[in-house]
Short mmCIF file of C-alpha atoms in Angstrom, two decimals:
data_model
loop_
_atom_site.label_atom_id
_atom_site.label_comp_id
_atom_site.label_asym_id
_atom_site.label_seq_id
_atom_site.Cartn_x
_atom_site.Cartn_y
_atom_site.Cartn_z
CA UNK A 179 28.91 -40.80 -0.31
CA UNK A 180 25.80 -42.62 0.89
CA UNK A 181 22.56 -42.29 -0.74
CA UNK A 182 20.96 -40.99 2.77
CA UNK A 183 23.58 -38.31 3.36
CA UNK A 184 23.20 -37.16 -0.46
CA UNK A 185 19.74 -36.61 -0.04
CA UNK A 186 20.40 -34.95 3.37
CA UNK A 187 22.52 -32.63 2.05
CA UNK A 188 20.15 -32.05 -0.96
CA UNK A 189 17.37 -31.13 1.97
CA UNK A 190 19.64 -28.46 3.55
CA UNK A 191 20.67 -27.30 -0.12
CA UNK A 192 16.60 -26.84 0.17
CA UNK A 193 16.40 -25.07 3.15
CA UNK A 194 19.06 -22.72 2.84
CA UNK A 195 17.84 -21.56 -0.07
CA UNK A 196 13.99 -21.30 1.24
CA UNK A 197 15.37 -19.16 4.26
CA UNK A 198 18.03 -17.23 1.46
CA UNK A 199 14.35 -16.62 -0.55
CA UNK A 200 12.28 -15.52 2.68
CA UNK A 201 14.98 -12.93 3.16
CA UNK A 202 15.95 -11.57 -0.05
CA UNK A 203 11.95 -10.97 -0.18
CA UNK A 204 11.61 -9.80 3.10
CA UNK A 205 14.44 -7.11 2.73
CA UNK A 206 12.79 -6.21 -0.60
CA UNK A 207 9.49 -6.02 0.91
CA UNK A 208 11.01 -3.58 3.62
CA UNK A 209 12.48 -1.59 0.73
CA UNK A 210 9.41 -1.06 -1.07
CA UNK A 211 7.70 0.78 1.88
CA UNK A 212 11.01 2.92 2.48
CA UNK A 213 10.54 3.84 -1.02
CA UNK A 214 6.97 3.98 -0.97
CA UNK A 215 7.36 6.82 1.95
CA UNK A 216 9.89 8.95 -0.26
CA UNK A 217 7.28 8.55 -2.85
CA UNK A 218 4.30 10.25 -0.54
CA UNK A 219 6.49 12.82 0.25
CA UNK A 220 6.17 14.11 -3.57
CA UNK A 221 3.15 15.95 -4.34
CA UNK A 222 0.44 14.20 -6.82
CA UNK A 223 -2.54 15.13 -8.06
CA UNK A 224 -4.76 12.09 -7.15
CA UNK A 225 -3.92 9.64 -3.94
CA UNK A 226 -4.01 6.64 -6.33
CA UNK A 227 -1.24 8.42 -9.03
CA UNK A 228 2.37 7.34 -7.85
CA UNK A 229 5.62 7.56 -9.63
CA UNK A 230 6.07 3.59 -8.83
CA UNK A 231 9.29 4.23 -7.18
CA UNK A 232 8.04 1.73 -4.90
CA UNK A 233 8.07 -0.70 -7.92
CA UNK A 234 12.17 -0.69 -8.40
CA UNK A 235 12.45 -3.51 -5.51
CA UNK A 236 10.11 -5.90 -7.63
CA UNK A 237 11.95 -4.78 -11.01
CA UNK A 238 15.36 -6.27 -9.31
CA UNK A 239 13.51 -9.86 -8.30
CA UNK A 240 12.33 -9.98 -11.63
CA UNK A 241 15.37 -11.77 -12.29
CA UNK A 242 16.06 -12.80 -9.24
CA UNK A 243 13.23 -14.81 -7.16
CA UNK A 244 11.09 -17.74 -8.38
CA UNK A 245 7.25 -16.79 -9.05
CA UNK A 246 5.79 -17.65 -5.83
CA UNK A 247 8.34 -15.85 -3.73
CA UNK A 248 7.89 -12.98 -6.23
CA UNK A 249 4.31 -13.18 -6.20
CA UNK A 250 4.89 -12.59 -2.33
CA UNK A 251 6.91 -9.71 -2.88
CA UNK A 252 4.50 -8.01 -3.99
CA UNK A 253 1.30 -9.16 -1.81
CA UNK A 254 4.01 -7.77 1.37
CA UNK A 255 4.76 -4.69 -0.57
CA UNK A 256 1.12 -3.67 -1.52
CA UNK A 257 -0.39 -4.88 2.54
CA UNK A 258 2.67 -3.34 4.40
CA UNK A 259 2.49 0.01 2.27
CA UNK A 260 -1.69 -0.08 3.18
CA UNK A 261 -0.80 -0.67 7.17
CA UNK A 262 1.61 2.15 7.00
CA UNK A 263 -0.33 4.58 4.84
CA UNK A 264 -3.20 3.43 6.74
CA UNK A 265 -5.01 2.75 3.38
CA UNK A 266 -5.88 -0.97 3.76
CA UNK A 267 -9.58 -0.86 3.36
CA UNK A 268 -9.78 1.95 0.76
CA UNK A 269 -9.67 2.23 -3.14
CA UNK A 270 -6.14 3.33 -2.62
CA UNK A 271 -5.50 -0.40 -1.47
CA UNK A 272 -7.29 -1.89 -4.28
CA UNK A 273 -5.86 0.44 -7.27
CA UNK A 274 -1.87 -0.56 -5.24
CA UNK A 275 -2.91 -4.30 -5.83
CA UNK A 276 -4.12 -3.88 -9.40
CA UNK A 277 -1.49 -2.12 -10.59
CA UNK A 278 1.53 -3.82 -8.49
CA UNK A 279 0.17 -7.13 -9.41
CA UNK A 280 -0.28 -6.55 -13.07
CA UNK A 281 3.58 -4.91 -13.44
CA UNK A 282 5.03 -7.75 -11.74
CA UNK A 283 3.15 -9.97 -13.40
CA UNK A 284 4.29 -8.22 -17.01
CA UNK A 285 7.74 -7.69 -15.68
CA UNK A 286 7.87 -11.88 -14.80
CA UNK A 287 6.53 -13.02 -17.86
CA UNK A 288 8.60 -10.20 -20.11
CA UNK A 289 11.70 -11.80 -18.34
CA UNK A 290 10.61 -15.28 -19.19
CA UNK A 291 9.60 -14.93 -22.62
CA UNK A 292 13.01 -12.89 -23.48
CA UNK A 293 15.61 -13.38 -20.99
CA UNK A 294 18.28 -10.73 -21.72
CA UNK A 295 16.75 -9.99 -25.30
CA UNK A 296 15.05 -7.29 -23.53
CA UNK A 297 17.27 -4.58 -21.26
CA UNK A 298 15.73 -3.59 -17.65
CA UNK A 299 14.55 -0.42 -19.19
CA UNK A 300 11.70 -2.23 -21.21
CA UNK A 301 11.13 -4.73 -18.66
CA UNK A 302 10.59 -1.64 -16.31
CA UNK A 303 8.55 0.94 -18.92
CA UNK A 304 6.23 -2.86 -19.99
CA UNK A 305 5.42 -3.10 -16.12
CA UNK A 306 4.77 1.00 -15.26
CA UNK A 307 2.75 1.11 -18.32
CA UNK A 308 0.78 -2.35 -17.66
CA UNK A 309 0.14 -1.21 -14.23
CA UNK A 310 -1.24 2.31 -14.91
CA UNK A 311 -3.25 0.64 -17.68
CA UNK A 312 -4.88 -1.07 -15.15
CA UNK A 313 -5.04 1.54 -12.48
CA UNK A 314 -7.01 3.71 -15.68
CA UNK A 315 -9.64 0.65 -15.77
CA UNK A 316 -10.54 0.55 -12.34
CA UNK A 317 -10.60 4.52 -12.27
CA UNK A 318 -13.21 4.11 -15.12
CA UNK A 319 -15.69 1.18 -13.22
CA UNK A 320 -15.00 2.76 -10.02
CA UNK A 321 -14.41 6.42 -9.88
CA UNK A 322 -14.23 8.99 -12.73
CA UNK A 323 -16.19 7.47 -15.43
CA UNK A 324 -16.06 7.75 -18.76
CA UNK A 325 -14.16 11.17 -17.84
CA UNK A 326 -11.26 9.04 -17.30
CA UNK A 327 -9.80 9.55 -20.96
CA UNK A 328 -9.29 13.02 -20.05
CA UNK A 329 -6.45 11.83 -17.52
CA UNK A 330 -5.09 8.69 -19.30
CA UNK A 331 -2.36 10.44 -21.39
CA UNK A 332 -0.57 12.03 -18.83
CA UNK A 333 -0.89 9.46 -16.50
CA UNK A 334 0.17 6.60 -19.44
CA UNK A 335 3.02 9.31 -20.25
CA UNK A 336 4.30 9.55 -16.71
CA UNK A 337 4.44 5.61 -16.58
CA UNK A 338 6.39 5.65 -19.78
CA UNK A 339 8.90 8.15 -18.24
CA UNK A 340 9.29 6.44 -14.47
CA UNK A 341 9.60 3.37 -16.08
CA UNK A 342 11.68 4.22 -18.72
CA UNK A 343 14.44 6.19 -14.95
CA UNK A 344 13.70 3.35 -13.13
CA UNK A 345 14.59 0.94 -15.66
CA UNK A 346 18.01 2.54 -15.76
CA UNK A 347 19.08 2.70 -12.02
CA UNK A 348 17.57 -1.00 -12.41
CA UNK A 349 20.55 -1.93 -14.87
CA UNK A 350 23.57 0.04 -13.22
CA UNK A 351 22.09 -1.17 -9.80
CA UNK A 352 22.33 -4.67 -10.64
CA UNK A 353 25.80 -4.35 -12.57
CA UNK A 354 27.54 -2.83 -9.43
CA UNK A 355 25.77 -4.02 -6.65
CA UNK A 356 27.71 -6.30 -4.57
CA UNK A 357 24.38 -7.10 -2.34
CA UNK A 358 22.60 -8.16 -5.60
CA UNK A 359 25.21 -10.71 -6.08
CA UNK A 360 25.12 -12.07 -2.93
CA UNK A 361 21.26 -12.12 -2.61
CA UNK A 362 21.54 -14.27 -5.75
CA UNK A 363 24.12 -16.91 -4.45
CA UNK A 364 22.26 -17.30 -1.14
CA UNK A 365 18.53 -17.12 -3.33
CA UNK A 366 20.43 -20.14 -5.50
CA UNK A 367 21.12 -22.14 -2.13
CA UNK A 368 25.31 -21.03 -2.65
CA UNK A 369 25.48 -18.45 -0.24
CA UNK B 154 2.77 30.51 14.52
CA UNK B 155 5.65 27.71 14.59
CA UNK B 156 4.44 27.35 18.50
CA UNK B 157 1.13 26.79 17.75
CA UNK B 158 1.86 23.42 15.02
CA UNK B 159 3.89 22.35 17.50
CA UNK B 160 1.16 21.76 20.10
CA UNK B 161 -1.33 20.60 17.57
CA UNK B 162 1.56 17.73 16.42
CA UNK B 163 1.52 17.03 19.99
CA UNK B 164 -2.27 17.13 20.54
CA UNK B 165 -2.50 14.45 17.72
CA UNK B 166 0.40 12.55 19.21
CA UNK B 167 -1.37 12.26 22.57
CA UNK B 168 -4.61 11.12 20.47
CA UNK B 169 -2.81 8.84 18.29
CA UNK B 170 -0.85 6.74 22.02
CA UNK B 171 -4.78 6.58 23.53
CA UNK B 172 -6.28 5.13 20.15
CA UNK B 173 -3.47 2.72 20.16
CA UNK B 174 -3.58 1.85 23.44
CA UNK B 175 -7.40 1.69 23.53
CA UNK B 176 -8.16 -1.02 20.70
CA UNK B 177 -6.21 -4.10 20.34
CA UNK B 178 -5.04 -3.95 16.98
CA UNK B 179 -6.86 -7.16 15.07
CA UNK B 180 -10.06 -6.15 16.58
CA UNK B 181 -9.89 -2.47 15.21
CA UNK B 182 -9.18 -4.07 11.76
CA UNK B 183 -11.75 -6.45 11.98
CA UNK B 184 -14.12 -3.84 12.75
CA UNK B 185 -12.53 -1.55 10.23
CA UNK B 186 -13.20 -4.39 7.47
CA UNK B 187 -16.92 -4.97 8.50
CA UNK B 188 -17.89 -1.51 8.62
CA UNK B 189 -15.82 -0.62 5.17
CA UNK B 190 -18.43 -3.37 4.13
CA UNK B 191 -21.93 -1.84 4.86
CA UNK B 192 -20.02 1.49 4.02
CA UNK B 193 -19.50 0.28 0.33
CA UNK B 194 -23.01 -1.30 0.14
CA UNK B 195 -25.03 1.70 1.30
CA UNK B 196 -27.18 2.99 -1.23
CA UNK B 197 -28.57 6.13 0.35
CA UNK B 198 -26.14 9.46 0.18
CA UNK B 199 -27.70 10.55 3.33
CA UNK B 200 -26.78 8.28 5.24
CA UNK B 201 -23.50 7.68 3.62
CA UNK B 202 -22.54 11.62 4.22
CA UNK B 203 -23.65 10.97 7.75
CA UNK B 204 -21.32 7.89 8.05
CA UNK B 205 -18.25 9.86 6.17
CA UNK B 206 -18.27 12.46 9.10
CA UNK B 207 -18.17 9.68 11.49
CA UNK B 208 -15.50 8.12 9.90
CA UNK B 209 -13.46 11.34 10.00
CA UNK B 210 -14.11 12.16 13.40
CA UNK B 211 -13.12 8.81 13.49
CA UNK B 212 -9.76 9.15 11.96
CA UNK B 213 -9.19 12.31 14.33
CA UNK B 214 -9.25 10.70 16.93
CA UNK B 215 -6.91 8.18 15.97
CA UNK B 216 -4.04 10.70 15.75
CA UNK B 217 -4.01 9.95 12.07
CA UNK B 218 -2.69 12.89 9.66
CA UNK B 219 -5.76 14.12 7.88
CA UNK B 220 -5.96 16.75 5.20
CA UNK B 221 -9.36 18.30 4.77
CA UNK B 222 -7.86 20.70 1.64
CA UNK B 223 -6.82 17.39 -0.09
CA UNK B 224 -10.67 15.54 0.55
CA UNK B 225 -12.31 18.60 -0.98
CA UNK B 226 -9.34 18.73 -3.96
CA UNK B 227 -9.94 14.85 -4.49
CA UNK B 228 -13.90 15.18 -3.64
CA UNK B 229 -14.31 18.21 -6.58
CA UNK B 230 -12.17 16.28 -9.43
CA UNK B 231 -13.92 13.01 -8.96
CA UNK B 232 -17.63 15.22 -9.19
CA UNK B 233 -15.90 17.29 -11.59
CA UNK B 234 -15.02 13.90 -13.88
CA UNK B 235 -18.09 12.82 -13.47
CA UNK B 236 -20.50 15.58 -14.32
CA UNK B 237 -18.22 15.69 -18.00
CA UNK B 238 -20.10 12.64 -18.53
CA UNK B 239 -24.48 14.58 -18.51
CA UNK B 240 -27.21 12.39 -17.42
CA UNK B 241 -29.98 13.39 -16.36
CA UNK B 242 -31.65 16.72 -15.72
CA UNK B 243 -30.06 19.62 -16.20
CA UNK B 244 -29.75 21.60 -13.33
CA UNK B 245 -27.44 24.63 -13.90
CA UNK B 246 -24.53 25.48 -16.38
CA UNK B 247 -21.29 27.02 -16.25
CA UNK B 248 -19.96 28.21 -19.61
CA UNK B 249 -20.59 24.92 -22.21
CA UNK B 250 -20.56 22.58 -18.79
CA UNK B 251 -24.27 21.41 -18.11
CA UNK B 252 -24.58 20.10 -14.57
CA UNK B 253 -27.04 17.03 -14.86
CA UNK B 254 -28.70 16.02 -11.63
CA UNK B 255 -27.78 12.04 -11.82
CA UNK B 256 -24.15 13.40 -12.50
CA UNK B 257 -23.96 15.41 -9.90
CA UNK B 258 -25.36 12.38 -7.25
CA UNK B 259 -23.26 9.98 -8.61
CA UNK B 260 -20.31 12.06 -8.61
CA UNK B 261 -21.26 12.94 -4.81
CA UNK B 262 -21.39 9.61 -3.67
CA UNK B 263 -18.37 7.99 -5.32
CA UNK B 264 -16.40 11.02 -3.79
CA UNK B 265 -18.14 10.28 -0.53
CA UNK B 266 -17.31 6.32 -1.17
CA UNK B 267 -13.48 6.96 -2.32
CA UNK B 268 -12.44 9.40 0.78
CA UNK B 269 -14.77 8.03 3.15
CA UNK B 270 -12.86 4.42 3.17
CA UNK B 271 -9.62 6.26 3.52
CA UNK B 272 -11.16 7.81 6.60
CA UNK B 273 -12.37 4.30 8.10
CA UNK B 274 -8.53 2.90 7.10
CA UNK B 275 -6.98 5.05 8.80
CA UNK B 276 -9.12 4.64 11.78
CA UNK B 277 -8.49 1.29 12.09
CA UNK B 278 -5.62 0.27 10.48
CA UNK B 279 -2.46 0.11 13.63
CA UNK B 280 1.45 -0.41 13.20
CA UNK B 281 1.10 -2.98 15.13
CA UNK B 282 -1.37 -5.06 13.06
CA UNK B 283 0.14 -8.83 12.20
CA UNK B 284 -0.65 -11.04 9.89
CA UNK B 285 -1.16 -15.06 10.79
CA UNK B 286 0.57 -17.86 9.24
CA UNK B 287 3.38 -17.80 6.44
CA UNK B 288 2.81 -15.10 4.73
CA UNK B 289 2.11 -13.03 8.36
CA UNK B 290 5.50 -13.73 9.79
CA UNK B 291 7.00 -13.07 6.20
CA UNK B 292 4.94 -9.42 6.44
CA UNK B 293 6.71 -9.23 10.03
CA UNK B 294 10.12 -9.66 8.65
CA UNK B 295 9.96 -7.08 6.06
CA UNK B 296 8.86 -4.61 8.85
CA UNK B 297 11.59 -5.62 11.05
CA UNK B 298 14.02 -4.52 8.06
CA UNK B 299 12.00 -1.66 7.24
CA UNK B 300 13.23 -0.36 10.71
CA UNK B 301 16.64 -0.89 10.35
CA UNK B 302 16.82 0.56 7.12
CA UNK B 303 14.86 3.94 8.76
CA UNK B 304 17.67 3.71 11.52
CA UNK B 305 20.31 3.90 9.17
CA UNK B 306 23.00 5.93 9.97
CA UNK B 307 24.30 6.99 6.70
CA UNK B 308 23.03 8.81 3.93
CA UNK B 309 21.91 8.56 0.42
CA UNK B 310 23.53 11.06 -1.32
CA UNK B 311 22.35 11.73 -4.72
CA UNK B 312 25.72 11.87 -6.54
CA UNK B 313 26.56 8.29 -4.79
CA UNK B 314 22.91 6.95 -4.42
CA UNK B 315 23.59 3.52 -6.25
CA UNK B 316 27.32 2.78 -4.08
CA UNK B 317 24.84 4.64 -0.56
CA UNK B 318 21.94 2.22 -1.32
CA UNK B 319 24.15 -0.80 -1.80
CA UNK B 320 26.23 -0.15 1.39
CA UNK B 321 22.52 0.34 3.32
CA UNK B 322 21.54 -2.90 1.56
CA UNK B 323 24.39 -4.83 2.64
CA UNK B 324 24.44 -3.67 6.03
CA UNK B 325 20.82 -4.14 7.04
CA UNK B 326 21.61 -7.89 5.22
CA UNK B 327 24.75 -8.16 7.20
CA UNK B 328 22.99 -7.26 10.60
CA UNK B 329 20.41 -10.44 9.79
CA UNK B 330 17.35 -10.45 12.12
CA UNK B 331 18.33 -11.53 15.44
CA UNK B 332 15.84 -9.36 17.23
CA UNK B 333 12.75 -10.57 18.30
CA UNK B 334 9.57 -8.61 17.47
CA UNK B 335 8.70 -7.80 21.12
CA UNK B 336 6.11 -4.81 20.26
CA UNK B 337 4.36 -6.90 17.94
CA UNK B 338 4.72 -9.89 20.29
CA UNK B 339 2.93 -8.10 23.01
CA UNK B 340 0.42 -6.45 20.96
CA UNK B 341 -0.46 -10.11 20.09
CA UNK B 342 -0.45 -11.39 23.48
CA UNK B 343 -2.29 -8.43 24.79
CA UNK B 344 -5.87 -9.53 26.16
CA UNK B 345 -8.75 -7.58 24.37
CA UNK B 346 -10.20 -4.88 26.49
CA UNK B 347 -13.73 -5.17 27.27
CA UNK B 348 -15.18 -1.60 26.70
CA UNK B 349 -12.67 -1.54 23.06
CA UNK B 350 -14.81 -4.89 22.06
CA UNK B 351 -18.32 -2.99 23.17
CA UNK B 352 -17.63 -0.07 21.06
CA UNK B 353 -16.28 -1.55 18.14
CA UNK B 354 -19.08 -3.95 18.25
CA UNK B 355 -21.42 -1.07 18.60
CA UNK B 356 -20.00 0.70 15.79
CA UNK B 357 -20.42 -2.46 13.26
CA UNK B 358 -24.11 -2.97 14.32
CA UNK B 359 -24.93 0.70 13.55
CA UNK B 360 -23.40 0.49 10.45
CA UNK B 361 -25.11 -2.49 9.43
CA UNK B 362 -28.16 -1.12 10.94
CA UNK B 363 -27.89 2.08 8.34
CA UNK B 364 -27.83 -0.33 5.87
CA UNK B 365 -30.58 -3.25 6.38
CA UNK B 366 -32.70 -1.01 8.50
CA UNK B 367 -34.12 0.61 5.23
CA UNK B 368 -34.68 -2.76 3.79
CA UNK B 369 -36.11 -4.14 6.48
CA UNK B 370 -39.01 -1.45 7.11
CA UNK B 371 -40.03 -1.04 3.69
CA UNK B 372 -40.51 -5.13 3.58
CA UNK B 373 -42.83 -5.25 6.81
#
């Protein structure tokens, strides 16, 4: 094989798997803001307190997009959710980019620094826990004060239990999934 | 009873269709942005109350779902939280709670601050907003699967929600995305409307008037 059709064929191993990334992230995007409106249909206390359902689409590309696609993931999850909630300009939108930011960011780098050492269940409770931790802060600077220390337990708890569910369907998701393993080969330039 | 939501749904449908079809979408959000601006930046709670029932009227008229019961529930914990914190003169008590006067103004206004800009999002955030560039069209695609997944015929039973979800992954995959965005295409290509431009350009001088007007007369 010639050295030009090599690196030809290298270049569309490229672009396959740029338009295989685009897509997996695209379809996880969408899945985000399904999940995001099951999530509004359950009652909260405070707009800005969510169960993080919406989060499960970022736990799975945890393992499965590189950082800048998965970086994107969750800039399209946090502005599509604020066009269809409406919520774009709003502390809503902010407190969503805090916290989704900061839990992929801790899922990522949780990944990276232990690979399978850790199970989908920590990945998923460090990230829920991470975010909220976060979303607590800006409550503090921004709206309730020092008062926020009242809410931070429950709200720290309830991160610690979402994760902890969401961590789970994570794990049997990815085990019997037969998307999963095709969004892989095609992410890896295979499919 | 039942009759009567009904024609109130459809009251805000009919609303929501003239917003949309009044204000070009990146224009609304552009004016939605600007005014969220001056809105954030405005010191005096007068004025800010004034602008908050604007902005809800505003959000009325969009067509836009609002809940007034969940702005005074959200309105009283964030004064609530705050006047746990005294400063200031003490105005009243309840029980052991003193109610401090800077408390109670702070409290006000970050209420006022925190539901107003969900008013003024919802105003002028549309569906059919896009994004430019990369990361636009990759916004765009996600949408385009977010409808397919909302058509989906089948269901996602909870005893089978792992195998449902997988088979709705796979198929929406499977389908790819051959169709073209035509909405958003014609939203896009849609000339602005003249009177849409005068009144959103209206809207984001009076705001910025509330908020440099002030400064402006007590300097000359």
């Amino acid at each position: 094989m010639g050295a030009s059709t090599r690196s030809s064929t290298r270049a569309a191993e490229r672009s396959s798997a740029e338009r295989g990334r685009a897509d997996v992230t695209a379809l996880l995007g969408a899945f985000c803001f399904f999940l995001s409106a099951v999530e509004y249909m359950i009652p909260k206390p405070l707009p800005f307190m969510r169960l993080g359902i919406a989060n499960l689409p970022i736990l799975l590309a945890a393992d499965l997009l590189p950082l800048p696609w998965y970086l994107a993931l969750a800039l399209v999850k946090v502005f599509g959710m604020s066009v269809i909630s409406g919520s774009l300009f709003s502390y809503v939108a902010l407190f969503s980019l805090a916290g989704t930011l900061t839990a992929a960011l801790a899922m990522w780098l949780a990944r990276r620094a232990f690979g399978r050492g850790v199970t989908a269940v920590g990945v998923s409770i460090l990230g829920a826990v991470a975010s909220n931790a976060v979303q607590m802060g800006l409550a503090r600077v921004l709206v309730f004060g020092e008062a926020v220390r009242l809410i931070a337990p429950p709200f720290l708890a309830t991160g610690l239990v979402t994760g902890a569910f969401l961590g789970v369907f994570a794990e049997i998701f990815v085990e019997r999934s037969r998307w999963y393993a095709r969004a892989r080969s095609q992410v890896d330039g295979r499919g | 009873m039942g009759g009567a939501r009904e024609r109130r749904r459809e009251a805000r449908a009919r609303r929501r269709s003239s917003w949309e079809r009044l204000f070009p979408p990146w224009a609304l959000a552009s004016a939605g942005a600007a005014i969220s601006a001056a809105y954030l930046f405005q010191r005096s709670l007068e004025v800010r109350a004034c602008m908050f029932l604007v902005f809800l009227a505003a959000a009325l008229l969009s067509g836009k779902k609002v809940s007034i019961a969940a702005t005074l529930f959200v309105s009283a914990g964030i004064v609530a939280a705050n006047l746990l914190a005294p400063v200031g003169k003490v105005i009243a008590a309840i029980g052991p709670l003193k109610i401090t006067q800077t408390a109670l103004l702070d409290g006000l206004g970050k209420a006022l601050v925190f539901e107003g800009l969900v008013y003024i999002s919802k105003a002028s955030i549309l569906p059919g907003l896009r994004l430019p560039g990369r990361f636009g069209s990759l916004v765009a695609r996600a949408f385009l699967y977010y409808d397919r997944i909302v058509e989906f015929k089948g269901s996602l039973k909870p005893a089978t929600f792992i195998a449902d979800a997988d088979s709705l992954m796979l198929k929406v995959w499977d389908e790819g995305l051959e169709v073209e965005d035509a909405a958003a295409r014609q939203a896009d290509a849609e000339p602005a409307r003249p009177l849409a431009l005068a009144l959103l350009g209206a809207a984001v001088l009076a705001s910025y008037a509330a908020l440099l007007g002030p400064i402006l007369l007590r300097r000359y």
